[in-house]
Amino acid sequence: MSLLKLASRGLASRLGTRAISSSAASRVAEPAVAVDELVSNVPTQLLIDGKFVDPVAGRRFDVLNPATEQRLVQMAEADKEDVERAVRAARKAFDEGPWPRMGGKARGKILQRFAELVEKNVEELAQLESLDNGKPIFFSRNADIPLTANHLSYFAGWADKIHGQTIPCDNTFGNFFAYTLHEPIGVVGSIIPWNFPALMAAWKIAPALAAGNCVVLKPAEQTPLTAMRLGQLALEAGLPPGVLNVVPGFGPSAGGAIVRSPLVDKVSFTGSTEVGKIIMKEAAATVKPVGLELGGKSPLIVWKDVDVDKAVEDAHFALFFNHGQCCVAGSRLFVHEAIYDEFVEKAAARAKSKKVGDPFTDVEQGPQVDRDQMDKILGYIESGKQQGAKLLAGGSRMGDRGYFVQPTVFADVQDDMKIAQEEIFGPVQSILKFSSLEEVAQRANNNPYGLGAGVFARDVDVINYLTRSIRAGTVWVNCYNVFDDSVPFGGYKQSGIGRDKGEAALAHYTQVKSVYQKMETPQPWL
């Protein structure tokens, strides 16, 4: 399913001409179901060994609604001892339980039931996602939660298709038969971010479980609600105790305990490059493999032959989708000098027309996820102003309640400016000018990240030159933010190690075992 198609199929056309109101952020309605009733269905304990249990120390933390800054629930806080309980449960489930010994078809049926339960509860999960994360309900309802179900279903189909090879052996030293087994790696510690809470949980859970592993999942402390509800649905689907454990908590305590545990066989993390480096160092102590999907500062290159109006709209979506809180956002927008002036004028107008406010109404942008993120974004905006970028739209907080930031556009951005070098993770579009292919390819690669990139052009030679020149894990051509369950996703350079999604993801959740067998009686085919 293309998120670009979802956005363009009505949302942009319905909302694109509506002006931002400085008071929009203060008019926050409630979801269709009363908040208290909605969150009452969400477990607020830890999921360990098939049961919801209180943390050993009894600590809890507030989960806030980013649109109102009001508390939604008090969630159980896992620390080292709780994580150790969860890891031991996963270890026992893997070493002694039925899940890794179950036939792939049987595992696939349970995962498919899990997917169907997510589909059955789309509306509830979508409202929880928008309540907890702040994203517009349109996207939660039509993208995040359906894509979560799709991802679980996709890997349910892989569960009985993971197999090795038979390999001919040189018979100089006798007759041998060799084959490989692709076995589950064991206990997987998965640590996920807050920008797509349910979908990122599925990206980690689905391939790991399909391959026969057991999982300890730590959701982001800002957005644990859908992860806890998914854990509940997994049990309802028939997942055996200990196969999926969910331990909300904070990175240094709960996340750190997962990474350092000698009983965890692999860590899979999506989040910042800064934290990814810490995880790599700590995982080295037990020589466990890590999968890292980290930050990005993705170049989006607009060649001179494009339809400018369409390119402006697509580039807007590339950056502002999910409030700019996308690791792959097209946040370094290179526009050819021949169309630069027209483009920046229209880009600024598009940002000014964007409707921001209550995520439970027909808006394009809700609040940022929390105060820290809002303050970080505002700090980058101030940096852009101070370093001489030309502010064309936005540039400030909206209202005085909720974490709303105006859609912001800077032009005349230079490569060495902070807003062009560092990941902002917010609704701030930085537009840079270029004149030649060779120049823009060099500038696009002159950054430590390599997660995504985009090329908008008609000339096929330009497209081919740039797609092969840019060092990035995904390159979109005349589109952006298109994802499919079967297509690998991951980064070059400091954007990560390994791949999520597709058959490629399964390789990160299996070990390859080689088996040699002596054939005592000579065989006619050897």
CSV table of C-alpha atoms in Angstrom, one decimal, residues 43-363:
chain,number,residue,atom,x,y,z
A,43,PRO,CA,-3.2,-3.2,29.7
A,44,THR,CA,-1.0,-1.0,31.9
A,45,GLN,CA,1.1,-3.8,33.3
A,46,LEU,CA,4.0,-5.6,31.9
A,47,LEU,CA,3.4,-8.6,29.6
A,48,ILE,CA,5.7,-11.3,30.8
A,49,ASP,CA,5.4,-15.1,30.1
A,50,GLY,CA,1.8,-14.8,28.9
A,51,LYS,CA,0.5,-12.7,31.8
A,52,PHE,CA,0.1,-9.1,32.7
A,53,VAL,CA,2.1,-8.4,35.8
A,54,ASP,CA,3.2,-5.4,38.0
A,55,PRO,CA,6.8,-4.3,37.9
A,56,VAL,CA,8.9,-5.5,40.8
A,57,ALA,CA,9.7,-2.0,42.0
A,58,GLY,CA,6.1,-0.9,41.5
A,59,ARG,CA,7.1,2.2,39.5
A,60,ARG,CA,4.9,3.8,36.9
A,61,PHE,CA,5.2,6.7,34.5
A,62,ASP,CA,2.7,9.1,32.9
A,63,VAL,CA,1.7,8.6,29.2
A,64,LEU,CA,0.6,12.0,27.9
A,65,ASN,CA,-1.7,13.1,25.1
A,66,PRO,CA,0.5,15.3,23.0
A,67,ALA,CA,-2.4,17.4,21.8
A,68,THR,CA,-3.6,18.4,25.3
A,69,GLU,CA,-0.6,17.6,27.5
A,70,GLN,CA,-3.1,15.7,29.7
A,71,ARG,CA,-2.3,12.3,31.2
A,72,LEU,CA,-3.8,9.3,29.5
A,73,VAL,CA,-2.6,6.5,31.7
A,74,GLN,CA,0.0,5.6,34.2
A,75,MET,CA,2.0,2.8,32.6
A,76,ALA,CA,4.1,0.2,34.4
A,77,GLU,CA,7.8,1.0,34.2
A,78,ALA,CA,10.1,-2.0,33.6
A,79,ASP,CA,13.6,-1.8,35.0
A,80,LYS,CA,16.5,-4.3,35.0
A,81,GLU,CA,14.8,-6.9,37.2
A,82,ASP,CA,11.6,-6.8,35.1
A,83,VAL,CA,13.5,-7.2,31.9
A,84,GLU,CA,15.4,-10.1,33.3
A,85,ARG,CA,12.1,-11.8,34.1
A,86,ALA,CA,10.9,-11.2,30.6
A,87,VAL,CA,14.2,-12.5,29.1
A,88,ARG,CA,14.1,-15.6,31.2
A,89,ALA,CA,10.5,-16.2,30.1
A,90,ALA,CA,11.5,-15.8,26.5
A,91,ARG,CA,14.6,-18.0,27.0
A,92,LYS,CA,12.5,-20.8,28.5
A,93,ALA,CA,9.9,-20.5,25.8
A,94,PHE,CA,12.6,-20.8,23.2
A,95,ASP,CA,14.7,-23.6,24.8
A,96,GLU,CA,11.8,-25.7,26.1
A,97,GLY,CA,8.5,-24.4,24.6
A,98,PRO,CA,6.6,-25.4,21.4
A,99,TRP,CA,7.1,-22.2,19.3
A,100,PRO,CA,10.5,-22.9,17.7
A,101,ARG,CA,9.7,-26.7,17.4
A,102,MET,CA,6.3,-26.1,15.8
A,103,GLY,CA,5.9,-26.6,12.1
A,104,GLY,CA,6.1,-23.4,10.1
A,105,LYS,CA,2.6,-23.8,8.8
A,106,ALA,CA,1.2,-23.9,12.4
A,107,ARG,CA,3.2,-20.8,13.3
A,108,GLY,CA,1.9,-19.1,10.2
A,109,LYS,CA,-1.7,-19.8,11.2
A,110,ILE,CA,-1.2,-18.2,14.6
A,111,LEU,CA,0.4,-15.1,13.0
A,112,GLN,CA,-2.4,-14.9,10.5
A,113,ARG,CA,-5.0,-15.0,13.3
A,114,PHE,CA,-2.9,-12.2,14.9
A,115,ALA,CA,-3.1,-10.2,11.7
A,116,GLU,CA,-6.9,-10.8,11.5
A,117,LEU,CA,-7.4,-9.6,15.0
A,118,VAL,CA,-5.5,-6.4,14.2
A,119,GLU,CA,-7.8,-5.9,11.2
A,120,LYS,CA,-10.9,-6.6,13.3
A,121,ASN,CA,-9.8,-3.9,15.8
A,122,VAL,CA,-8.5,-1.3,13.3
A,123,GLU,CA,-10.7,1.5,14.6
A,124,GLU,CA,-9.8,1.0,18.3
A,125,LEU,CA,-6.1,0.7,17.5
A,126,ALA,CA,-6.2,3.8,15.2
A,127,GLN,CA,-7.8,5.9,17.9
A,128,LEU,CA,-5.2,4.8,20.4
A,129,GLU,CA,-2.4,5.5,18.0
A,130,SER,CA,-3.7,9.1,17.3
A,131,LEU,CA,-4.4,9.7,21.0
A,132,ASP,CA,-0.9,8.5,22.0
A,133,ASN,CA,1.2,9.8,19.1
A,134,GLY,CA,-0.8,12.8,17.8
A,135,LYS,CA,-0.9,11.8,14.2
A,136,PRO,CA,-4.1,12.6,12.3
A,137,ILE,CA,-6.7,9.8,12.6
A,138,PHE,CA,-6.9,9.6,8.8
A,139,PHE,CA,-3.4,8.2,8.7
A,140,SER,CA,-3.8,5.9,11.7
A,141,ARG,CA,-7.0,4.5,10.3
A,142,ASN,CA,-6.0,4.2,6.7
A,143,ALA,CA,-2.2,3.6,6.9
A,144,ASP,CA,-0.6,2.8,10.2
A,145,ILE,CA,-2.9,0.1,11.5
A,146,PRO,CA,-3.9,-1.6,8.2
A,147,LEU,CA,-0.2,-1.7,7.3
A,148,THR,CA,0.5,-3.3,10.7
A,149,ALA,CA,-2.0,-6.1,9.9
A,150,ASN,CA,-0.6,-6.5,6.4
A,151,HIS,CA,3.0,-6.9,7.7
A,152,LEU,CA,1.9,-9.6,10.2
A,153,SER,CA,0.0,-11.4,7.4
A,154,TYR,CA,3.0,-11.1,5.0
A,155,PHE,CA,5.4,-12.8,7.4
A,156,ALA,CA,2.7,-15.4,8.4
A,157,GLY,CA,3.1,-16.5,4.8
A,158,TRP,CA,6.8,-16.9,5.2
A,159,ALA,CA,6.7,-19.1,8.2
A,160,ASP,CA,6.6,-22.4,6.3
A,161,LYS,CA,9.0,-21.2,3.5
A,162,ILE,CA,12.2,-20.8,5.5
A,163,HIS,CA,14.6,-23.6,4.4
A,164,GLY,CA,18.2,-24.5,3.6
A,165,GLN,CA,20.0,-26.1,0.7
A,166,THR,CA,21.5,-29.4,-0.3
A,167,ILE,CA,25.1,-28.9,-1.4
A,168,PRO,CA,27.2,-31.3,-3.5
A,169,CYS,CA,30.5,-32.1,-1.8
A,170,ASP,CA,33.9,-32.9,-3.4
A,171,ASN,CA,34.4,-36.6,-2.8
A,172,THR,CA,38.2,-36.6,-2.7
A,173,PHE,CA,38.1,-37.8,0.9
A,174,GLY,CA,35.1,-40.0,0.6
A,175,ASN,CA,31.3,-39.7,0.0
A,176,PHE,CA,29.6,-37.0,1.9
A,177,PHE,CA,26.2,-35.4,1.9
A,178,ALA,CA,25.9,-31.8,3.0
A,179,TYR,CA,22.9,-29.5,3.7
A,180,THR,CA,22.1,-26.3,5.6
A,181,LEU,CA,19.5,-25.6,8.1
A,182,HIS,CA,18.1,-22.0,8.7
A,183,GLU,CA,17.3,-22.1,12.4
A,184,PRO,CA,15.8,-19.4,14.6
A,185,ILE,CA,18.5,-17.2,16.3
A,186,GLY,CA,16.9,-17.5,19.8
A,187,VAL,CA,15.7,-14.6,22.0
A,188,VAL,CA,15.4,-11.3,20.2
A,189,GLY,CA,15.4,-8.0,22.0
A,190,SER,CA,13.4,-5.4,20.0
A,191,ILE,CA,13.5,-1.7,20.8
A,192,ILE,CA,11.1,0.5,18.8
A,193,PRO,CA,10.6,4.2,18.3
A,194,TRP,CA,7.6,6.5,18.9
A,195,ASN,CA,6.9,7.8,15.3
A,196,PHE,CA,5.0,4.7,14.0
A,197,PRO,CA,4.4,2.7,17.2
A,198,ALA,CA,2.2,-0.1,16.0
A,199,LEU,CA,3.8,-0.5,12.6
A,200,MET,CA,7.4,-0.5,14.0
A,201,ALA,CA,6.3,-3.2,16.5
A,202,ALA,CA,5.0,-5.3,13.5
A,203,TRP,CA,8.3,-4.7,11.6
A,204,LYS,CA,10.2,-6.3,14.5
A,205,ILE,CA,7.7,-8.9,15.7
A,206,ALA,CA,6.6,-10.4,12.5
A,207,PRO,CA,9.8,-11.7,10.9
A,208,ALA,CA,11.2,-12.7,14.3
A,209,LEU,CA,8.2,-14.8,15.2
A,210,ALA,CA,7.8,-16.3,11.7
A,211,ALA,CA,11.3,-17.6,11.9
A,212,GLY,CA,10.6,-19.3,15.3
A,213,ASN,CA,12.2,-16.8,17.7
A,214,CYS,CA,10.9,-15.5,21.0
A,215,VAL,CA,10.8,-11.7,21.5
A,216,VAL,CA,11.2,-9.1,24.3
A,217,LEU,CA,9.7,-5.9,22.9
A,218,LYS,CA,10.4,-2.5,24.5
A,219,PRO,CA,8.1,0.2,23.1
A,220,ALA,CA,9.0,3.9,23.3
A,221,GLU,CA,8.0,5.4,26.7
A,222,GLN,CA,6.1,8.2,24.8
A,223,THR,CA,3.8,5.7,22.9
A,224,PRO,CA,3.3,2.3,24.6
A,225,LEU,CA,-0.5,2.0,24.2
A,226,THR,CA,-0.8,0.2,20.9
A,227,ALA,CA,2.2,-2.1,21.7
A,228,MET,CA,0.4,-3.2,24.9
A,229,ARG,CA,-2.8,-3.8,23.0
A,230,LEU,CA,-1.0,-5.8,20.3
A,231,GLY,CA,0.5,-8.0,23.1
A,232,GLN,CA,-3.0,-8.7,24.3
A,233,LEU,CA,-4.2,-9.5,20.8
A,234,ALA,CA,-1.2,-11.8,20.2
A,235,LEU,CA,-2.2,-13.9,23.3
A,236,GLU,CA,-5.8,-14.0,22.0
A,237,ALA,CA,-4.4,-15.3,18.6
A,238,GLY,CA,-2.8,-18.2,20.4
A,239,LEU,CA,0.8,-17.2,20.8
A,240,PRO,CA,2.3,-19.4,23.6
A,241,PRO,CA,3.4,-17.9,26.9
A,242,GLY,CA,6.8,-16.3,26.8
A,243,VAL,CA,7.0,-16.0,23.0
A,244,LEU,CA,6.2,-12.3,23.0
A,245,ASN,CA,6.9,-10.2,26.1
A,246,VAL,CA,6.3,-6.4,26.2
A,247,VAL,CA,8.2,-4.3,28.7
A,248,PRO,CA,7.5,-0.5,28.5
A,249,GLY,CA,10.1,1.6,30.1
A,250,PHE,CA,13.0,3.9,29.5
A,251,GLY,CA,16.0,3.4,27.3
A,252,PRO,CA,18.9,3.5,29.8
A,253,SER,CA,17.1,1.1,32.2
A,254,ALA,CA,14.8,-1.2,30.3
A,255,GLY,CA,16.5,-0.9,26.9
A,256,GLY,CA,20.0,-1.1,28.3
A,257,ALA,CA,19.0,-4.3,30.3
A,258,ILE,CA,17.8,-5.9,27.1
A,259,VAL,CA,21.0,-5.1,25.2
A,260,ARG,CA,23.3,-6.2,28.0
A,261,SER,CA,21.6,-9.5,28.9
A,262,PRO,CA,23.7,-12.5,28.0
A,263,LEU,CA,20.4,-14.5,27.5
A,264,VAL,CA,19.4,-12.2,24.6
A,265,ASP,CA,20.8,-13.6,21.3
A,266,LYS,CA,20.1,-10.6,19.1
A,267,VAL,CA,19.1,-6.9,19.4
A,268,SER,CA,17.0,-5.2,16.8
A,269,PHE,CA,16.7,-1.4,17.3
A,270,THR,CA,15.0,1.4,15.4
A,271,GLY,CA,15.8,4.9,16.6
A,272,SER,CA,18.5,7.6,16.6
A,273,THR,CA,22.1,7.0,15.4
A,274,GLU,CA,23.4,8.3,18.7
A,275,VAL,CA,21.6,5.5,20.6
A,276,GLY,CA,22.5,3.0,17.9
A,277,LYS,CA,26.2,3.6,18.6
A,278,ILE,CA,25.6,3.0,22.3
A,279,ILE,CA,23.8,-0.3,21.6
A,280,MET,CA,26.6,-1.5,19.3
A,281,LYS,CA,29.2,-0.9,22.0
A,282,GLU,CA,27.1,-2.6,24.7
A,283,ALA,CA,26.2,-5.5,22.5
A,284,ALA,CA,29.9,-6.2,21.9
A,285,ALA,CA,30.3,-7.4,25.5
A,286,THR,CA,28.3,-10.5,24.7
A,287,VAL,CA,29.1,-10.6,20.9
A,288,LYS,CA,25.5,-10.5,19.9
A,289,PRO,CA,24.4,-9.4,16.5
A,290,VAL,CA,22.5,-6.1,16.1
A,291,GLY,CA,20.1,-4.8,13.6
A,292,LEU,CA,20.0,-1.0,13.5
A,293,GLU,CA,17.6,1.2,11.5
A,294,LEU,CA,18.9,4.7,12.5
A,295,GLY,CA,18.7,8.3,11.5
A,296,GLY,CA,18.6,9.9,8.1
A,297,LYS,CA,19.0,13.2,6.4
A,298,SER,CA,17.7,12.1,3.0
A,299,PRO,CA,18.4,14.2,-0.1
A,300,LEU,CA,15.5,14.8,-2.5
A,301,ILE,CA,16.7,16.1,-5.9
A,302,VAL,CA,14.4,18.0,-8.2
A,303,TRP,CA,15.6,18.3,-11.8
A,304,LYS,CA,14.7,21.2,-14.1
A,305,ASP,CA,12.3,19.2,-16.3
A,306,VAL,CA,9.6,18.4,-13.7
A,307,ASP,CA,6.1,19.6,-13.4
A,308,VAL,CA,6.8,22.2,-10.7
A,309,ASP,CA,3.3,22.1,-9.1
A,310,LYS,CA,3.4,18.3,-8.8
A,311,ALA,CA,7.0,18.3,-7.5
A,312,VAL,CA,6.1,20.9,-4.9
A,313,GLU,CA,3.3,18.7,-3.6
A,314,ASP,CA,5.3,15.5,-3.7
A,315,ALA,CA,8.3,17.2,-2.0
A,316,HIS,CA,5.9,18.6,0.7
A,317,PHE,CA,4.6,15.1,1.4
A,318,ALA,CA,8.2,13.7,1.5
A,319,LEU,CA,9.1,16.1,4.3
A,320,PHE,CA,5.9,16.9,6.2
A,321,PHE,CA,4.3,13.4,6.3
A,322,ASN,CA,3.8,12.3,10.0
A,323,HIS,CA,4.7,15.9,11.1
A,324,GLY,CA,8.3,15.4,9.7
A,325,GLN,CA,8.8,12.7,12.3
A,326,CYS,CA,10.2,10.2,9.7
A,327,CYS,CA,13.7,8.8,9.7
A,328,VAL,CA,13.6,8.8,5.9
A,329,ALA,CA,12.0,12.3,5.4
A,330,GLY,CA,13.2,14.2,2.3
A,331,SER,CA,14.8,16.8,4.5
A,332,ARG,CA,17.5,18.1,2.2
A,333,LEU,CA,15.6,19.4,-0.8
A,334,PHE,CA,17.9,20.2,-3.7
A,335,VAL,CA,16.1,22.2,-6.5
A,336,HIS,CA,17.7,23.0,-9.9
A,337,GLU,CA,18.5,26.7,-10.3
A,338,ALA,CA,16.3,26.9,-13.4
A,339,ILE,CA,13.1,26.4,-11.4
A,340,TYR,CA,14.4,27.3,-8.0
A,341,ASP,CA,12.6,30.7,-7.5
A,342,GLU,CA,9.2,29.3,-8.7
A,343,PHE,CA,9.6,26.2,-6.6
A,344,VAL,CA,10.4,27.9,-3.3
A,345,GLU,CA,7.6,30.4,-3.7
A,346,LYS,CA,5.1,27.6,-4.2
A,347,ALA,CA,6.6,25.4,-1.5
A,348,ALA,CA,6.2,28.2,1.0
A,349,ALA,CA,2.6,28.8,-0.1
A,350,ARG,CA,1.8,25.1,0.3
A,351,ALA,CA,3.2,25.0,3.9
A,352,LYS,CA,1.2,28.1,4.8
A,353,SER,CA,-2.0,26.4,3.6
A,354,LYS,CA,-1.5,23.3,5.7
A,355,LYS,CA,-4.1,22.8,8.4
A,356,VAL,CA,-2.6,21.9,11.8
A,357,GLY,CA,-4.6,21.0,14.9
A,358,ASP,CA,-6.8,18.4,16.6
A,359,PRO,CA,-5.7,15.0,15.2
A,360,PHE,CA,-9.3,13.7,15.5
A,361,THR,CA,-10.5,16.1,12.8
A,362,ASP,CA,-9.6,16.5,9.2
A,363,VAL,CA,-6.2,18.0,9.6
